[in-house]
JSON list of C-alpha atoms and ligand atoms in Angstrom, two decimals:
[
{"chain": "A", "resi": 1, "resn": "MET", "atom": "CA", "xyz": [109.05, 113.61, 89.55]},
{"chain": "A", "resi": 2, "resn": "ASN", "atom": "CA", "xyz": [108.74, 117.39, 90.57]},
{"chain": "A", "resi": 3, "resn": "VAL", "atom": "CA", "xyz": [108.34, 116.86, 94.33]},
{"chain": "A", "resi": 4, "resn": "GLU", "atom": "CA", "xyz": [108.49, 120.64, 94.59]},
{"chain": "A", "resi": 5, "resn": "LEU", "atom": "CA", "xyz": [105.13, 121.46, 92.49]},
{"chain": "A", "resi": 6, "resn": "LEU", "atom": "CA", "xyz": [103.28, 118.72, 94.34]},
{"chain": "A", "resi": 7, "resn": "LYS", "atom": "CA", "xyz": [104.22, 120.27, 97.97]},
{"chain": "A", "resi": 8, "resn": "GLN", "atom": "CA", "xyz": [103.62, 123.76, 96.93]},
{"chain": "A", "resi": 9, "resn": "ASN", "atom": "CA", "xyz": [100.49, 122.80, 95.62]},
{"chain": "A", "resi": 10, "resn": "LEU", "atom": "CA", "xyz": [99.27, 120.56, 98.61]},
{"chain": "A", "resi": 11, "resn": "ARG", "atom": "CA", "xyz": [97.12, 122.03, 101.20]},
{"chain": "A", "resi": 12, "resn": "ALA", "atom": "CA", "xyz": [97.75, 121.46, 105.18]},
{"chain": "A", "resi": 13, "resn": "VAL", "atom": "CA", "xyz": [94.30, 121.69, 106.93]},
{"chain": "A", "resi": 14, "resn": "PRO", "atom": "CA", "xyz": [94.79, 121.89, 110.97]},
{"chain": "A", "resi": 15, "resn": "ASP", "atom": "CA", "xyz": [92.64, 120.49, 113.31]},
{"chain": "A", "resi": 16, "resn": "PHE", "atom": "CA", "xyz": [90.48, 117.96, 110.42]},
{"chain": "A", "resi": 17, "resn": "PRO", "atom": "CA", "xyz": [88.72, 116.14, 110.94]},
{"chain": "A", "resi": 18, "resn": "ILE", "atom": "CA", "xyz": [89.55, 116.14, 114.69]},
{"chain": "A", "resi": 19, "resn": "LYS", "atom": "CA", "xyz": [91.60, 118.46, 116.88]},
{"chain": "A", "resi": 20, "resn": "GLY", "atom": "CA", "xyz": [95.48, 117.60, 116.94]},
{"chain": "A", "resi": 21, "resn": "ILE", "atom": "CA", "xyz": [95.05, 116.34, 113.14]},
{"chain": "A", "resi": 22, "resn": "GLN", "atom": "CA", "xyz": [96.80, 118.08, 110.37]},
{"chain": "A", "resi": 23, "resn": "PHE", "atom": "CA", "xyz": [95.01, 116.51, 107.41]},
{"chain": "A", "resi": 24, "resn": "TRP", "atom": "CA", "xyz": [96.82, 116.66, 104.11]},
{"chain": "A", "resi": 25, "resn": "ASP", "atom": "CA", "xyz": [94.34, 117.83, 101.58]},
{"chain": "A", "resi": 26, "resn": "ILE", "atom": "CA", "xyz": [95.38, 116.57, 97.77]},
{"chain": "A", "resi": 27, "resn": "THR", "atom": "CA", "xyz": [91.81, 118.46, 96.33]},
{"chain": "A", "resi": 28, "resn": "THR", "atom": "CA", "xyz": [94.31, 121.16, 95.71]},
{"chain": "A", "resi": 29, "resn": "LEU", "atom": "CA", "xyz": [96.65, 119.20, 93.25]},
{"chain": "A", "resi": 30, "resn": "MET", "atom": "CA", "xyz": [93.90, 117.31, 91.79]},
{"chain": "A", "resi": 31, "resn": "LYS", "atom": "CA", "xyz": [92.38, 120.26, 90.36]},
{"chain": "A", "resi": 32, "resn": "ASN", "atom": "CA", "xyz": [95.84, 121.81, 89.06]},
{"chain": "A", "resi": 33, "resn": "PRO", "atom": "CA", "xyz": [96.30, 120.40, 85.51]},
{"chain": "A", "resi": 34, "resn": "ALA", "atom": "CA", "xyz": [100.13, 120.44, 85.82]},
{"chain": "A", "resi": 35, "resn": "CYS", "atom": "CA", "xyz": [99.90, 118.39, 89.06]},
{"chain": "A", "resi": 36, "resn": "MET", "atom": "CA", "xyz": [97.70, 115.80, 87.69]},
{"chain": "A", "resi": 37, "resn": "LYS", "atom": "CA", "xyz": [99.75, 115.64, 84.77]},
{"chain": "A", "resi": 38, "resn": "GLU", "atom": "CA", "xyz": [102.98, 115.15, 87.23]},
{"chain": "A", "resi": 39, "resn": "MET", "atom": "CA", "xyz": [101.23, 112.66, 89.17]},
{"chain": "A", "resi": 40, "resn": "ALA", "atom": "CA", "xyz": [99.84, 110.39, 86.60]},
{"chain": "A", "resi": 41, "resn": "ASP", "atom": "CA", "xyz": [103.04, 110.55, 84.48]},
{"chain": "A", "resi": 42, "resn": "SER", "atom": "CA", "xyz": [105.31, 109.66, 87.21]},
{"chain": "A", "resi": 43, "resn": "MET", "atom": "CA", "xyz": [102.92, 106.64, 88.51]},
{"chain": "A", "resi": 44, "resn": "TYR", "atom": "CA", "xyz": [102.59, 105.74, 84.93]},
{"chain": "A", "resi": 45, "resn": "GLU", "atom": "CA", "xyz": [106.45, 105.78, 84.59]},
{"chain": "A", "resi": 46, "resn": "LEU", "atom": "CA", "xyz": [107.22, 103.76, 87.45]},
{"chain": "A", "resi": 47, "resn": "TYR", "atom": "CA", "xyz": [104.72, 100.99, 86.89]},
{"chain": "A", "resi": 48, "resn": "LYS", "atom": "CA", "xyz": [104.44, 100.70, 82.83]},
{"chain": "A", "resi": 49, "resn": "ASP", "atom": "CA", "xyz": [106.85, 97.75, 82.91]},
{"chain": "A", "resi": 50, "resn": "LYS", "atom": "CA", "xyz": [105.93, 95.97, 85.87]},
{"chain": "A", "resi": 51, "resn": "GLY", "atom": "CA", "xyz": [103.23, 93.93, 84.16]},
{"chain": "A", "resi": 52, "resn": "ILE", "atom": "CA", "xyz": [100.36, 95.18, 86.53]},
{"chain": "A", "resi": 53, "resn": "THR", "atom": "CA", "xyz": [97.03, 93.71, 85.31]},
{"chain": "A", "resi": 54, "resn": "LYS", "atom": "CA", "xyz": [94.92, 95.52, 88.18]},
{"chain": "A", "resi": 55, "resn": "VAL", "atom": "CA", "xyz": [95.00, 98.80, 89.46]},
{"chain": "A", "resi": 56, "resn": "VAL", "atom": "CA", "xyz": [93.16, 98.64, 93.29]},
{"chain": "A", "resi": 57, "resn": "GLY", "atom": "CA", "xyz": [91.85, 101.92, 94.91]},
{"chain": "A", "resi": 58, "resn": "ILE", "atom": "CA", "xyz": [91.12, 102.05, 98.40]},
{"chain": "A", "resi": 59, "resn": "GLU", "atom": "CA", "xyz": [87.93, 103.98, 99.52]},
{"chain": "A", "resi": 60, "resn": "SER", "atom": "CA", "xyz": [87.90, 106.91, 99.28]},
{"chain": "A", "resi": 61, "resn": "ARG", "atom": "CA", "xyz": [90.43, 109.15, 98.08]},
{"chain": "A", "resi": 62, "resn": "GLY", "atom": "CA", "xyz": [92.22, 106.03, 96.51]},
{"chain": "A", "resi": 63, "resn": "PHE", "atom": "CA", "xyz": [89.65, 106.46, 94.11]},
{"chain": "A", "resi": 64, "resn": "PHE", "atom": "CA", "xyz": [90.52, 109.79, 92.61]},
{"chain": "A", "resi": 65, "resn": "LEU", "atom": "CA", "xyz": [93.65, 108.70, 90.79]},
{"chain": "A", "resi": 66, "resn": "ALA", "atom": "CA", "xyz": [93.52, 104.96, 90.85]},
{"chain": "A", "resi": 67, "resn": "PRO", "atom": "CA", "xyz": [90.97, 104.65, 88.17]},
{"chain": "A", "resi": 68, "resn": "ALA", "atom": "CA", "xyz": [93.27, 107.36, 85.92]},
{"chain": "A", "resi": 69, "resn": "LEU", "atom": "CA", "xyz": [96.30, 105.17, 86.25]},
{"chain": "A", "resi": 70, "resn": "ALA", "atom": "CA", "xyz": [94.56, 102.03, 85.07]},
{"chain": "A", "resi": 71, "resn": "LEU", "atom": "CA", "xyz": [93.37, 103.93, 81.96]},
{"chain": "A", "resi": 72, "resn": "ARG", "atom": "CA", "xyz": [96.65, 104.89, 81.12]},
{"chain": "A", "resi": 73, "resn": "LEU", "atom": "CA", "xyz": [98.28, 101.37, 81.98]},
{"chain": "A", "resi": 74, "resn": "GLY", "atom": "CA", "xyz": [95.31, 99.73, 79.93]},
{"chain": "A", "resi": 75, "resn": "VAL", "atom": "CA", "xyz": [94.58, 97.79, 82.76]},
{"chain": "A", "resi": 76, "resn": "GLY", "atom": "CA", "xyz": [91.52, 97.23, 85.09]},
{"chain": "A", "resi": 77, "resn": "PHE", "atom": "CA", "xyz": [90.49, 99.10, 88.13]},
{"chain": "A", "resi": 78, "resn": "VAL", "atom": "CA", "xyz": [88.95, 97.17, 91.06]},
{"chain": "A", "resi": 79, "resn": "PRO", "atom": "CA", "xyz": [87.70, 98.99, 94.27]},
{"chain": "A", "resi": 80, "resn": "ILE", "atom": "CA", "xyz": [87.92, 97.96, 98.05]},
{"chain": "A", "resi": 81, "resn": "ARG", "atom": "CA", "xyz": [85.18, 99.63, 99.96]},
{"chain": "A", "resi": 82, "resn": "LYS", "atom": "CA", "xyz": [83.91, 100.31, 103.63]},
{"chain": "A", "resi": 83, "resn": "PRO", "atom": "CA", "xyz": [81.55, 97.78, 104.30]},
{"chain": "A", "resi": 84, "resn": "GLY", "atom": "CA", "xyz": [78.03, 96.97, 102.72]},
{"chain": "A", "resi": 85, "resn": "LYS", "atom": "CA", "xyz": [78.91, 99.32, 99.60]},
{"chain": "A", "resi": 86, "resn": "LEU", "atom": "CA", "xyz": [79.66, 96.40, 97.31]},
{"chain": "A", "resi": 87, "resn": "PRO", "atom": "CA", "xyz": [76.70, 94.62, 96.12]},
{"chain": "A", "resi": 88, "resn": "ALA", "atom": "CA", "xyz": [78.01, 91.21, 95.15]},
{"chain": "A", "resi": 89, "resn": "GLU", "atom": "CA", "xyz": [79.31, 88.44, 97.32]},
{"chain": "A", "resi": 90, "resn": "THR", "atom": "CA", "xyz": [82.74, 90.02, 98.86]},
{"chain": "A", "resi": 91, "resn": "ILE", "atom": "CA", "xyz": [85.74, 89.41, 101.09]},
{"chain": "A", "resi": 92, "resn": "SER", "atom": "CA", "xyz": [86.25, 90.60, 104.26]},
{"chain": "A", "resi": 93, "resn": "TYR", "atom": "CA", "xyz": [89.18, 92.01, 106.21]},
{"chain": "A", "resi": 94, "resn": "SER", "atom": "CA", "xyz": [88.84, 93.95, 109.88]},
{"chain": "A", "resi": 95, "resn": "TYR", "atom": "CA", "xyz": [92.03, 95.91, 111.50]},
{"chain": "A", "resi": 96, "resn": "THR", "atom": "CA", "xyz": [92.38, 97.56, 114.88]},
{"chain": "A", "resi": 97, "resn": "LYS", "atom": "CA", "xyz": [92.38, 101.20, 114.51]},
{"chain": "A", "resi": 98, "resn": "GLU", "atom": "CA", "xyz": [93.09, 103.70, 117.85]},
{"chain": "A", "resi": 99, "resn": "TYR", "atom": "CA", "xyz": [89.72, 103.82, 118.59]},
{"chain": "A", "resi": 100, "resn": "GLY", "atom": "CA", "xyz": [87.74, 100.58, 117.49]},
{"chain": "A", "resi": 101, "resn": "VAL", "atom": "CA", "xyz": [87.73, 98.11, 114.50]},
{"chain": "A", "resi": 102, "resn": "ASP", "atom": "CA", "xyz": [87.11, 98.89, 110.82]},
{"chain": "A", "resi": 103, "resn": "THR", "atom": "CA", "xyz": [86.86, 96.67, 108.02]},
{"chain": "A", "resi": 104, "resn": "LEU", "atom": "CA", "xyz": [87.30, 96.79, 104.08]},
{"chain": "A", "resi": 105, "resn": "GLU", "atom": "CA", "xyz": [86.09, 94.58, 101.31]},
{"chain": "A", "resi": 106, "resn": "ILE", "atom": "CA", "xyz": [86.79, 93.67, 97.90]},
{"chain": "A", "resi": 107, "resn": "HIS", "atom": "CA", "xyz": [84.42, 91.61, 95.90]},
{"chain": "A", "resi": 108, "resn": "LYS", "atom": "CA", "xyz": [85.15, 87.68, 95.77]},
{"chain": "A", "resi": 109, "resn": "ASP", "atom": "CA", "xyz": [85.34, 87.53, 91.79]},
{"chain": "A", "resi": 110, "resn": "ALA", "atom": "CA", "xyz": [87.42, 91.17, 91.46]},
{"chain": "A", "resi": 111, "resn": "LEU", "atom": "CA", "xyz": [91.06, 89.64, 91.12]},
{"chain": "A", "resi": 112, "resn": "THR", "atom": "CA", "xyz": [92.35, 86.21, 89.80]},
{"chain": "A", "resi": 113, "resn": "PRO", "atom": "CA", "xyz": [95.58, 84.11, 90.39]},
{"chain": "A", "resi": 114, "resn": "ASP", "atom": "CA", "xyz": [96.90, 85.57, 87.14]},
{"chain": "A", "resi": 115, "resn": "ASP", "atom": "CA", "xyz": [96.71, 89.13, 88.34]},
{"chain": "A", "resi": 116, "resn": "VAL", "atom": "CA", "xyz": [99.56, 91.45, 89.11]},
{"chain": "A", "resi": 117, "resn": "VAL", "atom": "CA", "xyz": [98.05, 94.04, 91.18]},
{"chain": "A", "resi": 118, "resn": "LEU", "atom": "CA", "xyz": [99.13, 97.48, 92.07]},
{"chain": "A", "resi": 119, "resn": "VAL", "atom": "CA", "xyz": [97.15, 99.06, 95.41]},
{"chain": "A", "resi": 120, "resn": "HIS", "atom": "CA", "xyz": [96.75, 102.85, 95.54]},
{"chain": "A", "resi": 121, "resn": "ASP", "atom": "CA", "xyz": [96.05, 105.23, 98.42]},
{"chain": "A", "resi": 122, "resn": "ASP", "atom": "CA", "xyz": [96.40, 109.12, 98.64]},
{"chain": "A", "resi": 123, "resn": "VAL", "atom": "CA", "xyz": [98.38, 108.78, 102.40]},
{"chain": "A", "resi": 124, "resn": "LEU", "atom": "CA", "xyz": [99.81, 105.77, 104.22]},
{"chain": "A", "resi": 125, "resn": "ALA", "atom": "CA", "xyz": [99.29, 107.14, 107.41]},
{"chain": "A", "resi": 126, "resn": "THR", "atom": "CA", "xyz": [99.25, 104.49, 110.27]},
{"chain": "A", "resi": 127, "resn": "GLY", "atom": "CA", "xyz": [99.41, 101.68, 107.69]},
{"chain": "A", "resi": 128, "resn": "GLY", "atom": "CA", "xyz": [96.02, 99.85, 108.76]},
{"chain": "A", "resi": 129, "resn": "SER", "atom": "CA", "xyz": [93.72, 100.41, 105.81]},
{"chain": "A", "resi": 130, "resn": "SER", "atom": "CA", "xyz": [96.83, 99.55, 103.63]},
{"chain": "A", "resi": 131, "resn": "LEU", "atom": "CA", "xyz": [97.58, 96.49, 105.55]},
{"chain": "A", "resi": 132, "resn": "ALA", "atom": "CA", "xyz": [93.89, 95.26, 105.15]},
{"chain": "A", "resi": 133, "resn": "ALA", "atom": "CA", "xyz": [93.83, 96.43, 101.63]},
{"chain": "A", "resi": 134, "resn": "ILE", "atom": "CA", "xyz": [96.94, 94.56, 100.44]},
{"chain": "A", "resi": 135, "resn": "GLU", "atom": "CA", "xyz": [95.87, 91.09, 102.60]},
{"chain": "A", "resi": 136, "resn": "LEU", "atom": "CA", "xyz": [92.46, 91.34, 100.63]},
{"chain": "A", "resi": 137, "resn": "VAL", "atom": "CA", "xyz": [94.25, 91.38, 97.38]},
{"chain": "A", "resi": 138, "resn": "LYS", "atom": "CA", "xyz": [96.47, 88.80, 98.54]},
{"chain": "A", "resi": 139, "resn": "LYS", "atom": "CA", "xyz": [93.73, 86.60, 99.81]},
{"chain": "A", "resi": 140, "resn": "SER", "atom": "CA", "xyz": [91.86, 87.13, 96.38]},
{"chain": "A", "resi": 141, "resn": "GLY", "atom": "CA", "xyz": [94.93, 84.87, 95.12]},
{"chain": "A", "resi": 142, "resn": "ALA", "atom": "CA", "xyz": [96.50, 87.87, 93.12]},
{"chain": "A", "resi": 143, "resn": "LYS", "atom": "CA", "xyz": [100.23, 86.64, 92.40]},
{"chain": "A", "resi": 144, "resn": "LYS", "atom": "CA", "xyz": [102.38, 89.81, 93.03]},
{"chain": "A", "resi": 145, "resn": "VAL", "atom": "CA", "xyz": [101.04, 92.92, 94.77]},
{"chain": "A", "resi": 146, "resn": "TYR", "atom": "CA", "xyz": [102.88, 96.57, 94.79]},
{"chain": "A", "resi": 147, "resn": "ALA", "atom": "CA", "xyz": [101.58, 99.19, 96.90]},
{"chain": "A", "resi": 148, "resn": "ASN", "atom": "CA", "xyz": [101.84, 102.89, 95.79]},
{"chain": "A", "resi": 149, "resn": "PHE", "atom": "CA", "xyz": [101.09, 106.31, 97.88]},
{"chain": "A", "resi": 150, "resn": "LEU", "atom": "CA", "xyz": [101.02, 109.64, 96.91]},
{"chain": "A", "resi": 151, "resn": "ILE", "atom": "CA", "xyz": [102.36, 110.97, 100.43]},
{"chain": "A", "resi": 152, "resn": "GLU", "atom": "CA", "xyz": [103.57, 108.82, 103.44]},
{"chain": "A", "resi": 153, "resn": "LEU", "atom": "CA", "xyz": [103.83, 110.23, 106.82]},
{"chain": "A", "resi": 154, "resn": "ASP", "atom": "CA", "xyz": [107.43, 109.19, 107.91]},
{"chain": "A", "resi": 155, "resn": "SER", "atom": "CA", "xyz": [106.56, 109.64, 111.79]},
{"chain": "A", "resi": 156, "resn": "LEU", "atom": "CA", "xyz": [104.01, 107.24, 112.06]},
{"chain": "A", "resi": 157, "resn": "HIS", "atom": "CA", "xyz": [105.83, 104.43, 110.53]},
{"chain": "A", "resi": 158, "resn": "GLY", "atom": "CA", "xyz": [103.03, 102.74, 108.44]},
{"chain": "A", "resi": 159, "resn": "LYS", "atom": "CA", "xyz": [105.27, 101.04, 105.89]},
{"chain": "A", "resi": 160, "resn": "ASP", "atom": "CA", "xyz": [106.67, 98.83, 108.45]},
{"chain": "A", "resi": 161, "resn": "LYS", "atom": "CA", "xyz": [103.61, 97.34, 109.16]},
{"chain": "A", "resi": 162, "resn": "LEU", "atom": "CA", "xyz": [103.14, 96.23, 105.31]},
{"chain": "A", "resi": 163, "resn": "PRO", "atom": "CA", "xyz": [104.83, 92.55, 104.19]},
{"chain": "A", "resi": 164, "resn": "ALA", "atom": "CA", "xyz": [107.96, 92.85, 103.14]},
{"chain": "A", "resi": 165, "resn": "ASP", "atom": "CA", "xyz": [107.47, 91.25, 99.75]},
{"chain": "A", "resi": 166, "resn": "VAL", "atom": "CA", "xyz": [105.13, 94.25, 98.63]},
{"chain": "A", "resi": 167, "resn": "GLN", "atom": "CA", "xyz": [107.49, 96.71, 97.19]},
{"chain": "A", "resi": 168, "resn": "VAL", "atom": "CA", "xyz": [105.77, 100.28, 98.36]},
{"chain": "A", "resi": 169, "resn": "ASP", "atom": "CA", "xyz": [106.67, 103.60, 96.26]},
{"chain": "A", "resi": 170, "resn": "THR", "atom": "CA", "xyz": [105.60, 106.97, 98.06]},
{"chain": "A", "resi": 171, "resn": "PHE", "atom": "CA", "xyz": [106.06, 110.00, 96.08]},
{"chain": "A", "resi": 172, "resn": "LEU", "atom": "CA", "xyz": [105.82, 112.74, 99.01]},
{"chain": "A", "resi": 173, "resn": "HIS", "atom": "CA", "xyz": [107.72, 112.05, 102.30]},
{"chain": "A", "resi": 174, "resn": "LEU", "atom": "CA", "xyz": [106.10, 114.43, 105.12]},
{"chain": "B", "resi": 201, "resn": "AMP", "atom": "P1", "xyz": [95.90, 104.64, 107.74]},
{"chain": "B", "resi": 201, "resn": "AMP", "atom": "O1", "xyz": [96.25, 105.09, 109.31]},
{"chain": "B", "resi": 201, "resn": "AMP", "atom": "O2", "xyz": [97.09, 104.40, 106.82]},
{"chain": "B", "resi": 201, "resn": "AMP", "atom": "O3", "xyz": [95.09, 103.21, 107.77]},
{"chain": "B", "resi": 201, "resn": "AMP", "atom": "O4", "xyz": [94.90, 105.61, 106.98]},
{"chain": "B", "resi": 201, "resn": "AMP", "atom": "C1", "xyz": [93.97, 105.75, 106.93]},
{"chain": "B", "resi": 201, "resn": "AMP", "atom": "C2", "xyz": [93.32, 106.20, 105.69]},
{"chain": "B", "resi": 201, "resn": "AMP", "atom": "O5", "xyz": [93.13, 107.99, 106.47]},
{"chain": "B", "resi": 201, "resn": "AMP", "atom": "C3", "xyz": [94.19, 106.56, 104.39]},
{"chain": "B", "resi": 201, "resn": "AMP", "atom": "O6", "xyz": [93.31, 106.50, 103.46]},
{"chain": "B", "resi": 201, "resn": "AMP", "atom": "C4", "xyz": [94.17, 108.16, 104.65]},
{"chain": "B", "resi": 201, "resn": "AMP", "atom": "O7", "xyz": [94.16, 108.41, 103.26]},
{"chain": "B", "resi": 201, "resn": "AMP", "atom": "C5", "xyz": [93.65, 108.81, 105.30]},
{"chain": "B", "resi": 201, "resn": "AMP", "atom": "N1", "xyz": [94.57, 109.71, 106.46]},
{"chain": "B", "resi": 201, "resn": "AMP", "atom": "C6", "xyz": [95.01, 109.29, 107.20]},
{"chain": "B", "resi": 201, "resn": "AMP", "atom": "N2", "xyz": [95.81, 110.56, 107.93]},
{"chain": "B", "resi": 201, "resn": "AMP", "atom": "C7", "xyz": [95.73, 111.52, 106.72]},
{"chain": "B", "resi": 201, "resn": "AMP", "atom": "C8", "xyz": [96.12, 112.57, 106.97]},
{"chain": "B", "resi": 201, "resn": "AMP", "atom": "N3", "xyz": [96.84, 113.01, 108.10]},
{"chain": "B", "resi": 201, "resn": "AMP", "atom": "N4", "xyz": [95.75, 113.66, 106.22]},
{"chain": "B", "resi": 201, "resn": "AMP", "atom": "C9", "xyz": [95.18, 113.25, 105.19]},
{"chain": "B", "resi": 201, "resn": "AMP", "atom": "N5", "xyz": [94.43, 111.87, 105.24]},
{"chain": "B", "resi": 201, "resn": "AMP", "atom": "C10", "xyz": [94.85, 110.93, 106.19]}
]
């Protein structure tokens, strides 16, 4: 993985979406063909022999790369979305954020007990949404879960929130 190439092309936006937050903008990676290839190739190499059967993306920036990886692996893509977006019967998981409570949902029939699932999001920050996604995948009955992030904000220790039986891989530690 060419970490330097990705770091050089990642954009930091100060005070977005609110004052005091430094937002890591991956659109500058997405529009760069060399970065896209680097990200897709690295993810493929890491997971090609793991027996993954579904890639799950977390709304919304998890949707950028998860379908591309699913295509490369020759497996299905499943979205985890914010409440009220998925049309059929869902399972929900609510979690506490700094201000208030958030909920994520997955279609009840999206996964089966035979599935080996890779959960992907762009950034692991506090870990709240990733934990919710992993719990939803486990509740859906998947037999094994992996988690992958492009970026991990190490100072927030989000990884400590995630279950010990889930292998977590991150490409850029910031
Ligand atoms: P988390 O706090 O781990 O639940 O993060 C919630 C979501 O917000 C994740 O899906 C990240 O994509 C996004 N996020 C949180 N902090 C940042 C940040 N500093 N820059 C970019 N995205 C972020």
